[in-house]
Amino acid sequence: MDLASLHFSSSLQRMLLLLLLLSVSLLPNWVYSLGINYGQIANNLPTPGAVVPLVKSIGATRVKLYDADPRVLKAFANTGVEFIVGLGNEYLAKMRDPKQAQDWIKTNVQCHLPATKITCIAVGNEVLTLNDSVLSSNLLPAMENVHTALVNLNLDKQVVVTTAHNLGILEFSYPPSSGSFRKDLAQRLTCILDFHSKTGSPFLINAYPYFAYKSNPKQVPIDFVLFESDSGITDAVSGLHYGNMFHAQIDAVHSAMEKLGYKKVCLQISETGWPSKGDADEAGATLDNAKKYNANLLKLIAEKKGTPMRPNLNLNIYVFALFNENMKPGPSSERNFGLFKPDGTPAYNLGFNATSLVGSNTTTSPGGVAGLSPVPGFSPPGSSSNGYLAISSDTERLLLQGTLSFWCKLFSTIIAFLLY
């Protein structure tokens, strides 16, 4: 081989290496890991099969259920979407029996693996603040038996066990450094945190700045809860600065965990959101506030930043919720936390736009909604080929611009390199 060939071969290798590096460094960061809560307390929701393209199109890679609905889990098979499945509060007493715990795992989890990527089981929901001593006493034994069942079935390396709490477990939450758990719950929480420490599962918190604002709108600045504060607050004890209430709430829980000696247990956010509508006495429950909160929350998720106390922590945030749920009890706000209406159109604009599937020639199917065609490939005008979601023209334009910009940079660099 002559010197010219050797030089060309060396140059080609250098160029290929450079291309590899550029493809990593210049590729736009369009995709981020979004988690979404998929509740189904409604009689007008689309079928699970119609929900799959919606979830994927908004960039959600993680879904949290409040049950282990086989229709949903089968619909999401081979999609790569990760699932937290729920084991309802009504099952906790039964889970004290190891055999029933193992039967539940076989029926609701094992049969869907590995096609559906179930990675976590949430045993009960906000149990400790329900003021039900029997339910509370059943929680940890249920978690332990479910975990033992996973071990016996050789599934514990891929599926972890946890439970979700609301901020009512805190005695003090302000300033964040003073965060501590309620004295009457401290012992139970110590045992639960010890379980997390031993099994490597996350401590889940449902964090809602909305409820803090709703309970005291005259004292809580709305811009602080909507991630739009110019000044924020500084914790006088820790010296840490907080630009929003969401981070302050999370670090209050971090402080409480530290006080019990569990600093290394991972904390994750299983729910957070804002209602787009509420009753007259529900301060802040407006479409504009919901849009601001969730738009800023999505920016926060995309930035992959932790909290002032844990700047490198991945919070694995799950937004509440995918749909408005018309049969949820309580005030109007409870039925209006959804990013989407049941027909697939956005409750408000967050940068993606869905097309209603309501049509005159479709009928309501069990578990579905009028207008959602069960015919594969049905695609109303303006919708995507899956018949559910159409990305807005603005989003398409931005993606196209990003693609063109990336390749222009790449080819310009190649040409400059070759000329050199």
XYZ file of C-alpha atoms in Angstrom:
420
model
C 0.000 0.000 0.000
C 1.498 3.374 -1.013
C 1.754 6.455 1.228
C -1.174 8.161 -0.485
C -3.453 5.205 0.264
C -2.292 5.090 3.863
C -2.945 8.806 4.219
C -6.418 8.433 2.680
C -7.240 5.458 4.947
C -6.122 7.380 8.009
C -8.152 10.414 6.950
C -11.224 8.252 6.359
C -10.932 6.732 9.834
C -10.602 10.173 11.367
C -13.627 11.382 9.420
C -15.762 8.429 10.533
C -14.754 8.994 14.151
C -15.617 12.666 13.823
C -19.011 11.804 12.323
C -19.748 9.525 15.270
C -18.867 12.218 17.770
C -20.882 14.837 15.906
C -23.955 12.613 15.715
C -23.965 12.451 19.503
C -23.095 16.062 20.253
C -25.192 17.840 17.620
C -28.348 15.745 17.641
C -31.153 17.886 19.099
C -32.539 16.785 22.436
C -36.153 16.331 21.298
C -36.966 13.307 23.407
C -37.183 13.378 27.180
C -38.495 10.830 29.609
C -42.022 11.874 30.516
C -44.128 9.891 32.936
C -47.921 10.108 32.853
C -50.679 8.900 35.188
C -53.395 7.015 33.328
C -56.489 7.008 35.524
C -59.767 5.513 34.340
C -62.480 6.702 36.725
C -64.728 7.684 33.833
C -67.344 6.268 31.485
C -66.265 8.089 28.326
C -62.598 7.246 27.845
C -61.101 5.813 24.646
C -60.175 2.174 24.418
C -56.626 1.344 25.558
C -55.629 0.524 21.986
C -56.482 4.082 20.957
C -54.483 5.491 23.874
C -51.198 3.860 22.829
C -50.379 6.282 19.975
C -51.383 9.254 22.116
C -49.004 8.268 24.906
C -46.162 7.646 22.476
C -46.777 10.827 20.493
C -46.457 13.122 23.519
C -43.109 11.556 24.334
C -44.300 9.612 27.388
C -42.052 6.615 28.038
C -43.488 5.753 31.445
C -47.103 5.164 32.488
C -48.547 4.733 35.959
C -51.805 2.846 36.450
C -53.977 2.644 39.551
C -54.738 -1.001 38.882
C -53.378 -3.743 36.645
C -55.960 -3.470 33.868
C -55.160 -6.338 31.469
C -56.669 -4.434 28.518
C -54.146 -1.628 28.988
C -51.197 -3.918 29.638
C -51.975 -6.014 26.549
C -52.479 -2.907 24.385
C -49.021 -1.614 25.344
C -47.229 -4.919 24.714
C -44.010 -4.550 22.706
C -44.136 -0.741 22.798
C -41.211 -0.312 25.219
C -43.325 1.884 27.510
C -42.535 1.221 31.187
C -45.384 0.618 33.636
C -46.074 1.090 37.301
C -49.114 -1.047 38.025
C -51.294 -0.443 41.057
C -52.517 -2.858 43.672
C -55.544 -1.126 45.161
C -56.112 -0.395 48.845
C -58.955 -2.918 48.829
C -56.440 -5.742 48.261
C -54.056 -4.963 51.127
C -55.678 -7.296 53.660
C -55.544 -10.187 51.172
C -51.881 -9.531 50.464
C -51.047 -10.453 54.048
C -51.458 -14.007 52.814
C -48.260 -14.961 50.915
C -50.157 -17.347 48.629
C -52.660 -14.684 47.582
C -49.804 -12.249 46.988
C -48.094 -14.753 44.687
C -51.355 -15.525 42.892
C -51.889 -11.809 42.286
C -48.409 -11.469 40.793
C -48.942 -14.454 38.498
C -52.344 -13.194 37.318
C -51.593 -9.484 36.994
C -47.870 -9.144 36.343
C -46.031 -12.301 35.308
C -48.448 -13.136 32.496
C -47.704 -9.781 30.793
C -43.915 -10.050 31.000
C -41.711 -9.532 29.107
C -43.922 -8.166 26.285
C -45.217 -5.379 28.508
C -42.456 -3.662 30.451
C -43.804 -3.681 34.010
C -41.068 -2.326 36.253
C -42.861 -1.432 39.483
C -45.871 -2.324 41.633
C -47.423 0.430 43.755
C -49.061 -1.288 46.696
C -51.909 0.927 47.895
C -52.184 4.672 47.377
C -51.831 7.407 50.033
C -52.731 4.833 52.686
C -51.109 6.455 55.725
C -53.158 9.667 55.501
C -56.558 7.954 55.235
C -56.846 7.693 59.034
C -57.594 3.990 58.729
C -55.514 2.118 61.272
C -56.346 -1.325 59.852
C -55.407 -0.307 56.329
C -52.199 1.318 57.580
C -51.205 -1.777 59.530
C -51.718 -3.914 56.402
C -49.554 -1.747 54.147
C -46.015 -2.879 54.945
C -46.860 -6.611 55.279
C -48.559 -6.387 51.875
C -45.480 -4.731 50.348
C -43.207 -7.354 51.876
C -45.299 -10.281 50.672
C -45.586 -8.886 47.155
C -41.808 -8.455 47.068
C -41.285 -11.990 48.398
C -43.600 -13.307 45.687
C -41.488 -11.535 43.073
C -38.340 -13.099 44.559
C -39.927 -16.565 44.467
C -40.845 -16.070 40.816
C -37.398 -14.661 39.934
C -38.932 -11.317 38.989
C -37.476 -9.109 41.726
C -34.591 -7.925 39.523
C -36.965 -6.375 37.000
C -39.953 -5.383 39.151
C -39.721 -3.369 42.388
C -42.341 -2.709 45.047
C -43.317 0.648 46.514
C -46.286 2.746 47.653
C -47.237 6.383 47.065
C -47.736 9.004 49.804
C -49.118 12.522 49.753
C -47.565 15.469 51.580
C -49.973 14.947 54.464
C -47.340 12.632 55.953
C -45.289 15.732 56.857
C -45.507 17.494 60.210
C -43.447 20.470 58.971
C -42.635 21.420 55.399
C -41.361 25.005 55.612
C -38.616 25.918 55.286
C -37.572 22.794 53.360
C -34.641 22.119 55.702
C -37.146 21.818 58.591
C -39.156 19.111 56.861
C -40.132 16.264 59.176
C -42.664 13.450 59.223
C -45.697 13.406 61.481
C -44.858 11.922 64.845
C -47.768 9.481 64.672
C -46.481 8.154 61.329
C -42.750 8.217 62.021
C -42.506 4.581 63.085
C -44.461 3.249 60.107
C -42.482 5.432 57.716
C -39.193 4.289 59.243
C -40.143 0.676 58.527
C -41.263 1.520 54.980
C -38.044 3.457 54.296
C -36.061 0.518 55.644
C -37.912 -1.708 53.158
C -36.961 0.667 50.325
C -33.360 0.741 51.497
C -33.118 -3.044 51.498
C -34.930 -3.666 48.194
C -33.677 -0.648 46.234
C -37.152 0.626 45.420
C -38.080 4.347 45.307
C -40.013 6.313 47.917
C -42.945 7.813 46.000
C -44.476 11.215 46.733
C -47.536 12.893 45.223
C -46.583 16.593 45.236
C -49.188 19.255 44.428
C -48.336 22.937 44.826
C -51.922 23.542 43.660
C -53.356 22.287 46.954
C -51.018 24.531 48.935
C -52.194 27.524 46.916
C -55.852 26.497 47.082
C -55.770 26.296 50.884
C -54.146 29.712 51.338
C -54.295 31.843 48.163
C -53.809 35.131 50.022
C -50.493 34.071 51.518
C -49.019 31.831 48.800
C -47.776 33.760 45.724
C -49.280 32.300 42.562
C -46.083 32.860 40.552
C -44.127 30.777 43.082
C -46.399 27.758 42.580
C -46.492 28.164 38.780
C -42.672 28.151 38.362
C -42.747 31.852 37.394
C -41.312 33.576 40.443
C -38.576 36.151 39.849
C -37.358 36.092 43.434
C -38.377 32.789 45.033
C -37.332 32.056 48.616
C -34.102 31.292 50.420
C -34.029 28.710 53.185
C -32.451 30.607 56.078
C -31.100 27.405 57.625
C -29.592 25.677 54.573
C -28.946 28.808 52.529
C -30.457 27.072 49.474
C -32.540 29.136 47.065
C -35.909 27.890 45.798
C -37.465 29.353 42.679
C -40.666 27.321 42.961
C -42.808 25.520 45.508
C -42.524 22.160 43.765
C -38.818 21.867 44.575
C -39.412 23.210 48.080
C -42.013 20.504 48.753
C -39.732 17.751 47.490
C -36.770 18.906 49.569
C -38.982 19.068 52.649
C -39.510 15.334 52.159
C -35.775 14.856 51.606
C -35.138 16.570 54.946
C -37.688 14.367 56.677
C -36.078 11.243 55.232
C -32.642 12.396 56.375
C -33.908 12.962 59.906
C -34.905 9.290 60.032
C -31.499 8.248 58.664
C -32.501 7.372 55.094
C -30.688 9.958 53.017
C -29.703 7.428 50.351
C -33.219 6.165 49.592
C -34.301 7.490 46.191
C -37.305 9.822 46.169
C -39.457 10.043 43.026
C -42.588 12.018 42.120
C -45.519 9.744 41.336
C -48.045 12.557 40.841
C -48.096 16.283 40.196
C -50.408 18.443 38.135
C -52.914 21.285 38.045
C -56.675 21.331 37.329
C -58.013 23.355 34.401
C -61.390 23.892 36.046
C -62.838 23.978 39.556
C -65.700 25.126 41.718
C -66.166 28.775 42.704
C -64.325 28.234 45.989
C -61.345 26.450 44.389
C -58.797 29.228 44.026
C -56.416 28.898 41.101
C -58.227 26.083 39.291
C -58.249 27.719 35.866
C -57.279 26.709 32.357
C -54.599 29.412 32.187
C -52.955 28.320 35.443
C -53.062 24.658 34.420
C -51.372 25.510 31.133
C -48.664 27.541 32.879
C -47.986 24.925 35.547
C -47.750 21.944 33.227
C -45.873 23.800 30.480
C -43.249 24.897 33.002
C -43.222 21.428 34.534
C -42.472 19.896 31.129
C -39.586 22.352 30.723
C -38.297 21.290 34.127
C -38.482 17.627 33.128
C -36.687 18.321 29.843
C -33.873 20.119 31.681
C -33.315 16.979 33.780
C -32.489 19.032 36.847
C -32.867 17.880 40.410
C -33.709 20.018 43.426
C -31.514 22.534 45.276
C -30.816 19.860 47.911
C -30.318 17.080 45.328
C -29.228 18.821 42.095
C -28.244 15.585 40.341
C -31.331 13.581 41.274
C -33.593 12.232 38.535
C -37.070 12.763 39.985
C -38.770 10.510 37.405
C -41.821 12.767 37.468
C -45.242 11.396 36.560
C -47.687 14.088 35.442
C -51.261 13.819 36.648
C -53.126 13.057 34.487
C -53.598 11.841 30.945
C -57.371 12.391 30.780
C -60.100 14.319 32.548
C -62.055 11.694 34.501
C -65.765 12.511 34.693
C -66.687 10.055 37.464
C -64.134 11.015 40.106
C -65.789 12.066 43.367
C -65.114 15.345 45.143
C -64.973 18.933 43.908
C -64.958 19.805 40.202
C -61.173 20.135 40.121
C -60.831 16.381 40.695
C -62.466 15.743 37.323
C -60.324 18.255 35.440
C -56.650 17.374 35.945
C -56.289 15.835 32.484
C -53.949 17.055 29.783
C -56.496 15.663 27.338
C -60.231 15.421 26.926
C -61.667 11.942 26.333
C -61.868 12.543 22.558
C -58.109 13.023 22.377
C -58.062 16.797 22.010
C -55.890 18.782 24.433
C -57.551 20.391 27.429
C -55.195 23.307 26.627
C -52.244 23.833 24.326
C -48.922 22.463 25.553
C -47.217 22.284 22.188
C -48.935 19.172 20.903
C -52.362 19.023 19.353
C -54.721 16.096 18.980
C -57.658 15.687 16.642
C -61.104 14.735 17.881
C -62.279 11.354 16.658
C -65.957 12.101 17.010
C -67.754 11.046 13.857
C -71.299 10.287 12.821
C -70.654 6.690 11.748
C -69.086 5.357 14.945
C -70.587 3.915 18.071
C -69.570 3.600 21.677
C -67.788 0.361 22.482
C -67.355 -1.119 25.978
C -64.816 0.953 27.827
C -64.657 3.352 24.905
C -66.202 6.599 23.771
C -68.483 7.536 20.941
C -66.447 8.523 17.939
C -63.488 6.243 18.563
C -63.516 3.827 15.673
C -62.350 0.286 16.503
C -61.436 -0.227 12.844
C -57.611 -0.426 12.464
C -56.212 2.359 10.347
C -59.265 4.610 10.720
C -57.974 8.130 10.268
C -60.251 11.175 10.301
C -59.150 14.259 8.347
C -56.245 15.968 10.056
C -55.397 13.069 12.316
C -52.349 10.862 12.267
C -52.387 7.483 10.565
C -53.091 5.802 13.886
C -56.392 7.634 14.094
C -55.695 9.298 17.398
C -53.082 12.014 17.557
C -51.882 14.577 15.086
C -48.846 16.649 16.007
C -49.557 20.340 15.505
C -48.129 22.135 12.492
C -45.964 24.271 14.782
C -44.412 21.189 16.319
C -43.836 19.635 12.910
C -42.189 22.848 11.732
C -39.853 22.942 14.721
C -38.895 19.299 14.286
C -38.210 19.872 10.568
C -36.129 22.946 11.328
C -34.179 20.975 13.926
C -33.542 18.158 11.477
C -32.357 20.491 8.700
C -30.186 22.439 11.108
C -28.536 19.267 12.367
C -27.706 17.914 8.913
C -26.485 21.308 7.672
C -24.041 21.466 10.572
C -22.965 17.897 9.970
C -22.282 18.270 6.239
C -20.575 21.637 6.704
C -18.191 20.024 9.158
C -17.524 17.112 6.779
C -16.745 19.425 3.879
C -14.456 21.571 6.029
C -12.680 18.443 7.239
C -12.164 17.078 3.719
C -10.876 20.404 2.463
C -8.438 20.456 5.358
